[in-house]
Short mmCIF file of C-alpha atoms in Angstrom, two decimals:
data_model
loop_
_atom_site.label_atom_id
_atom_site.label_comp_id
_atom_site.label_asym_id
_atom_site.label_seq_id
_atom_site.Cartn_x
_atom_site.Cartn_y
_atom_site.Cartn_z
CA UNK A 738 -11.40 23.25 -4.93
CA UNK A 739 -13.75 24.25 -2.06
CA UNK A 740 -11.26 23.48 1.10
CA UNK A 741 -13.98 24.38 3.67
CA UNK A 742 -16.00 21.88 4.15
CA UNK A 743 -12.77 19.90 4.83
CA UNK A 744 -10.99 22.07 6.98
CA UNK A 745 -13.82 21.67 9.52
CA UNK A 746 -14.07 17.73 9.12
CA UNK A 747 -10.14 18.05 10.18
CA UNK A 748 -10.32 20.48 12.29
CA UNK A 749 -13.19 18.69 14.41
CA UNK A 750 -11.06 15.05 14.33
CA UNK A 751 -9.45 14.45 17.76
CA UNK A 752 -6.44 13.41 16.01
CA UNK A 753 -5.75 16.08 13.39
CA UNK A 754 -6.60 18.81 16.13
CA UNK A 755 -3.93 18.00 18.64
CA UNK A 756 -1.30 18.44 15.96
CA UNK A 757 -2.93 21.54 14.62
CA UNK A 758 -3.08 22.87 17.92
CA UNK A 759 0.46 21.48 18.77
CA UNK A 760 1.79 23.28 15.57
CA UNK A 761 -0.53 25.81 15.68
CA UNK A 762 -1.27 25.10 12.15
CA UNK A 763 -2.97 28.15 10.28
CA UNK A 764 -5.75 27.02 7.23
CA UNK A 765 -3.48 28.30 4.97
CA UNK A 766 -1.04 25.95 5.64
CA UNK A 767 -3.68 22.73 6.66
CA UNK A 768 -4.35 23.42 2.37
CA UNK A 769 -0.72 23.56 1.66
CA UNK A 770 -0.19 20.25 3.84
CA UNK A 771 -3.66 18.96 3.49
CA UNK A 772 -2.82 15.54 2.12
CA UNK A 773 -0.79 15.20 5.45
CA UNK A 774 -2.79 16.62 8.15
CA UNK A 775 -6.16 14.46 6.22
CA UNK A 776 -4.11 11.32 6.93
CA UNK A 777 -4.01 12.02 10.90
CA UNK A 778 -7.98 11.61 10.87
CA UNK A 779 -7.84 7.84 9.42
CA UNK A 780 -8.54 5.01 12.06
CA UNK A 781 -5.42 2.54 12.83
CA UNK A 782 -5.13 0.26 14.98
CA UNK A 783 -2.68 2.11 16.96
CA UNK A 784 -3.37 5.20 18.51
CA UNK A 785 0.05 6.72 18.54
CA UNK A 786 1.77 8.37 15.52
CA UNK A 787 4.99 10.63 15.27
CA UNK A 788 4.49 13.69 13.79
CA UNK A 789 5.14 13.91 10.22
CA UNK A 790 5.08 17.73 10.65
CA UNK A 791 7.45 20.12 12.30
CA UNK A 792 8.22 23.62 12.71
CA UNK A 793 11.67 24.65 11.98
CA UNK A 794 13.96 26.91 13.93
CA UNK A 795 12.91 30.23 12.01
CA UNK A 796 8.67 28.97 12.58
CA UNK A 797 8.50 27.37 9.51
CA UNK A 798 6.08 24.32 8.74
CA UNK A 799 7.74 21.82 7.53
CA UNK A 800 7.84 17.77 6.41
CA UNK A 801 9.90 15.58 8.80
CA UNK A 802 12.93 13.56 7.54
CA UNK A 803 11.79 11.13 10.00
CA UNK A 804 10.35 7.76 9.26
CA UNK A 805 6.79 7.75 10.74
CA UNK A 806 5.15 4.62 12.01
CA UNK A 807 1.59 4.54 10.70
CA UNK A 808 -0.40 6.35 8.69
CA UNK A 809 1.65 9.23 6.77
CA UNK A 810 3.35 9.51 3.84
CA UNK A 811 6.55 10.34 3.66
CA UNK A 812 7.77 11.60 0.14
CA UNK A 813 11.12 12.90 1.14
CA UNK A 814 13.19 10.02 2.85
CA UNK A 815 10.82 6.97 3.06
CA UNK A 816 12.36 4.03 1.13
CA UNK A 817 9.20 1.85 1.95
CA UNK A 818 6.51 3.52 0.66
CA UNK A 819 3.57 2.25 1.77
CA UNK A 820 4.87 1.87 5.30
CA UNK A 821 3.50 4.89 5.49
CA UNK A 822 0.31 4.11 4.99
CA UNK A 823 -0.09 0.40 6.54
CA UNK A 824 1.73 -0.39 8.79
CA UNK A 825 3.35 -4.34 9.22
CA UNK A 826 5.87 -5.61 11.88
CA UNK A 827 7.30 -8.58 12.41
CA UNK A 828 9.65 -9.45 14.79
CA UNK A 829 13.55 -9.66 13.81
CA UNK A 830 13.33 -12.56 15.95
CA UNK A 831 10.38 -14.55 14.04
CA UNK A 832 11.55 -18.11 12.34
CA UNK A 833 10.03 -18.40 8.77
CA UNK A 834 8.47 -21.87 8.90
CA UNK A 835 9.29 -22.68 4.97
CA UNK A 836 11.51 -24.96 3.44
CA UNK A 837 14.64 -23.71 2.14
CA UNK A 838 13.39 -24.14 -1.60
CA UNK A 839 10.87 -21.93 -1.17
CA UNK A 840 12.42 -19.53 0.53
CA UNK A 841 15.07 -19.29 -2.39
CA UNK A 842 12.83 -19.33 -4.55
CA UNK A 843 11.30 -15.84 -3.96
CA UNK A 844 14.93 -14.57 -2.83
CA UNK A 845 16.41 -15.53 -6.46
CA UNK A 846 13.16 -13.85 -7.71
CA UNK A 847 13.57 -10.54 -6.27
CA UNK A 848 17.74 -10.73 -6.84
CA UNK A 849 16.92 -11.24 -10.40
CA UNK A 850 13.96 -8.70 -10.79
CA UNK A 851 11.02 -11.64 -11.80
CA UNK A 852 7.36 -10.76 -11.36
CA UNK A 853 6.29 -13.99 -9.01
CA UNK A 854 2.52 -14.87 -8.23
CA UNK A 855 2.81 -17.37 -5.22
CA UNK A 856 -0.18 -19.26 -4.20
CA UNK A 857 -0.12 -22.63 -1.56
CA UNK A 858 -1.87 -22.77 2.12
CA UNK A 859 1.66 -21.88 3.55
CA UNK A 860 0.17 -18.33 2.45
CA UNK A 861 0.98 -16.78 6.18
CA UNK A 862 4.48 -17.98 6.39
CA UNK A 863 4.84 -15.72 2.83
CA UNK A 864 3.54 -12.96 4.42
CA UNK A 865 5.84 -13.27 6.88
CA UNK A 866 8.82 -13.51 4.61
CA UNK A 867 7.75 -10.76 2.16
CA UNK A 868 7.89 -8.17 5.06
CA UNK A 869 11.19 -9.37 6.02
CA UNK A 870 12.56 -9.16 2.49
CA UNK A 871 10.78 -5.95 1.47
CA UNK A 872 12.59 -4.65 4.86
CA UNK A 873 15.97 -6.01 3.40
CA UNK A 874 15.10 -4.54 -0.03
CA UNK A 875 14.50 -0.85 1.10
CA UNK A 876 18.63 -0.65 1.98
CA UNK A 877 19.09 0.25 -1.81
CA UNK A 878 15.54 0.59 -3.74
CA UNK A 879 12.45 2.19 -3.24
CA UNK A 880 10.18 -0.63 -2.21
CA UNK A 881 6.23 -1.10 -1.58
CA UNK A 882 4.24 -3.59 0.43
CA UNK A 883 0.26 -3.86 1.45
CA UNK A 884 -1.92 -6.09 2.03
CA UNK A 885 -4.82 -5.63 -0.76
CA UNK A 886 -7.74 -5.93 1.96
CA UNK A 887 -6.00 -3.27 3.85
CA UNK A 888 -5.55 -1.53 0.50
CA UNK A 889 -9.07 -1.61 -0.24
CA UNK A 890 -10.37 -0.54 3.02
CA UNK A 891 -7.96 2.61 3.22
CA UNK A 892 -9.32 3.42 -0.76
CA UNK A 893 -13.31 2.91 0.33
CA UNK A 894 -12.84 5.10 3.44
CA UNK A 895 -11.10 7.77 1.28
CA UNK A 896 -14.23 8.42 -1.22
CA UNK A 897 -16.26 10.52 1.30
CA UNK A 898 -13.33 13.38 0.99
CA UNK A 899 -11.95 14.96 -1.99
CA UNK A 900 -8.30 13.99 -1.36
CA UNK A 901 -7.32 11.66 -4.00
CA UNK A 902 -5.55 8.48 -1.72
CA UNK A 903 -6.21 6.53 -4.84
CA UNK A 904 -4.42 7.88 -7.29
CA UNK A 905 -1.58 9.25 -4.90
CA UNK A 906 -1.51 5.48 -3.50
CA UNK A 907 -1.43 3.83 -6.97
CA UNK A 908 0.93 6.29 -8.18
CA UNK A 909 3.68 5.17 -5.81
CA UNK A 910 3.11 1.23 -6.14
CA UNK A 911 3.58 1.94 -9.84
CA UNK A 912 6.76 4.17 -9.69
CA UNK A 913 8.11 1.42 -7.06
CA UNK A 914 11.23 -0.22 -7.73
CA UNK A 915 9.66 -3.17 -5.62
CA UNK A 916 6.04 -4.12 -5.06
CA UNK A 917 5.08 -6.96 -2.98
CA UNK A 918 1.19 -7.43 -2.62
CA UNK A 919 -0.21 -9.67 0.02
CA UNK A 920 -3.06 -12.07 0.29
CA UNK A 921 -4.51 -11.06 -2.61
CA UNK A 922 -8.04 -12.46 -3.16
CA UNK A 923 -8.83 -11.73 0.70
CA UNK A 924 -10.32 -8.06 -0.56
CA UNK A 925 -14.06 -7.37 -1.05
CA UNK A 926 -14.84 -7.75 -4.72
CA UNK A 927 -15.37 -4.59 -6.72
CA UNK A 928 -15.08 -4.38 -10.06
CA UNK A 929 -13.81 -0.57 -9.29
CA UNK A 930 -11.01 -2.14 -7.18
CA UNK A 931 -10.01 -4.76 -9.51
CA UNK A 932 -10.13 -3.00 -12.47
CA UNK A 933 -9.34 0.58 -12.03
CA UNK A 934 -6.75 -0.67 -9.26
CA UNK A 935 -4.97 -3.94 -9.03
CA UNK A 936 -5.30 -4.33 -13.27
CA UNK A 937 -3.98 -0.87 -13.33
CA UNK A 938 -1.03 -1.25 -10.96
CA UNK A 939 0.02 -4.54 -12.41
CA UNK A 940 -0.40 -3.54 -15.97
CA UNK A 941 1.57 -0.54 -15.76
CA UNK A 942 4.54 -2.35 -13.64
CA UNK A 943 4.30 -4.62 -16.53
CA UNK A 944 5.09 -1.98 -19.29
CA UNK A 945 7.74 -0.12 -17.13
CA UNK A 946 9.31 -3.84 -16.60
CA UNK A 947 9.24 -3.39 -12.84
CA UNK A 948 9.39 -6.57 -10.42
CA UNK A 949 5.94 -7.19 -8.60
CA UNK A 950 5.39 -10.47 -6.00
CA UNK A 951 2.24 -11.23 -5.62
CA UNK A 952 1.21 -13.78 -2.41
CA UNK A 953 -2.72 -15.94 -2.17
CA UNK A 954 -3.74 -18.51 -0.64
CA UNK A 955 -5.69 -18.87 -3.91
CA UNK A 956 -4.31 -20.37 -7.27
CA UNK A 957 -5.03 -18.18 -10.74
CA UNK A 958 -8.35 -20.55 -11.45
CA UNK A 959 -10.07 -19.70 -8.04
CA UNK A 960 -8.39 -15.98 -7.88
CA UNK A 961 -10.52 -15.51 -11.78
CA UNK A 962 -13.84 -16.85 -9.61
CA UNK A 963 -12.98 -14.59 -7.12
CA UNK A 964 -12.69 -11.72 -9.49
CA UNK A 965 -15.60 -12.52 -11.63
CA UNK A 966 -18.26 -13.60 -8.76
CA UNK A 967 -19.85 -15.40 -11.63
CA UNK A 968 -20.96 -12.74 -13.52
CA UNK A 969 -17.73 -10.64 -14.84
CA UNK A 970 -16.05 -13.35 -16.69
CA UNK A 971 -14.30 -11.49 -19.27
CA UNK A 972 -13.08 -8.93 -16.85
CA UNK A 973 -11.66 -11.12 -14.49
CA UNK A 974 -9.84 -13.20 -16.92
CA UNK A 975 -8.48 -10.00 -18.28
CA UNK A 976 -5.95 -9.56 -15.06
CA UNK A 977 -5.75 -13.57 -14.92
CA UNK A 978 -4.12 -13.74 -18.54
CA UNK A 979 -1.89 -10.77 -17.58
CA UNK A 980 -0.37 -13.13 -14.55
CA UNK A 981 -0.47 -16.17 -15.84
CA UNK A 982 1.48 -14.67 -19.32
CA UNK A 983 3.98 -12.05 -17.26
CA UNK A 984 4.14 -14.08 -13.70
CA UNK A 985 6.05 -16.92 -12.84
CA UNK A 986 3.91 -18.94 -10.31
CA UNK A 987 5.12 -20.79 -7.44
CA UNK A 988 3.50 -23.31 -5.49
CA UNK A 989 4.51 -22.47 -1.43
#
């Protein structure tokens, strides 16, 4: 691969260069740590990042054992994936404005390891509880959560660069002991996305047996419009016939 073209694009980001010059990175190591420094030049909505990379006590470069807050992945200690990516907070203090049912509903679903789509105009209150559970979760599994539209977004803005977010991304939802995905259905439309991504991720977590939760404001009939746009039918109710045979809905 031809790295210089992209070492200048990182160099020239206001973001990547203060940590380059704060490291005093050389090229050779911006290629051995390019997936890292690359992530420093994506747009958050925060500013502010802790550095993923350090220099040792002998001058070596090296990955943090830290958690970081947005935007870089963390392959050695993060529990929570895609944290690492996207970043969600809620407040410890927030009240979950379900009813009880509901709420153990989805907590007897993850304790038991079922594959849940849940669908109802309570849709932000799931969010709500999803990050609080995949919080909980990370204490003893490896655990993903994203919101698909963020997803998406992060994906699209990666094509213009030859770092492969997209497979590295749908890599660690599949390997994921836990994946929660969030207001599905809110996502631009792309056959690329819902094919080679969200069929993909949810296929393969099917065939590995692995627990996915799945939150819309939309049920399956209106998610398969969605998908299709009126035009690919077939496609679309591919991935609808995969939930509605390997997912257990719930109505929130």
């Amino acid at each position: 691969m031809n790295y210089e073209n992209l070492i200048k694009i990182i160099k020239s980001n206001d973001k990547s260069k203060k940590a380059i010059l704060d490291l005093n990175i050389t090229e050779v190591e911006i290629i051995t740590y390019i997936s890292e420094i690359f992530d420093l030049t994506m747009d958050y909505s925060k500013n502010e990042y802790q550095p993923y990379l350090f220099r040792d006590k002998n001058g070596n470069l090296k990955r943090s054992q830290k958690l970081t807050k947005i935007g870089i992945l963390n392959e050695v200690s993060s529990r929570n994936m895609l944290k690492n990516y996207f970043e969600y907070e809620l407040p410890i203090t927030e009240k979950i404005k379900l009813s009880q049912k509901t709420i153990n509903s989805i907590a007897e679903a993850a304790k038991n390891k079922i594959s849940l789509y849940i669908y109802g105009n309570n849709n932000i209150e799931i969010s709500d509880l999803l990050i609080l559970l995949s919080n909980s979760l990370t204490k003893k599994n490896t655990v993903s959560y994203v919101k698909t539209k963020d997803l998406y977004n992060y994906i699209l803005q990666s094509f213009n660069t030859k770092i492969n977010v997209k497979n590295n991304l749908i890599n660690l939802m599949i390997k994921s002991d836990f994946l929660f995905l969030d207001e599905i259905g809110y996502e631009t439309n792309k056959s690329w996305f819902r094919d080679d991504v969200l069929f993909y991720i949810i296929s393969k977590r099917i065939e590995k047996q692995l627990p996915t939760i799945i939150n819309s404001e939309y049920p399956l009939v209106v998610l398969e419009k969605h998908f299709s746009d009126g035009k690919e039918i077939r496609q679309s109710k591919r991935i609808i016939n995969l939930l509605n045979k390997k997912y257990k809905s719930l109505k929130s």
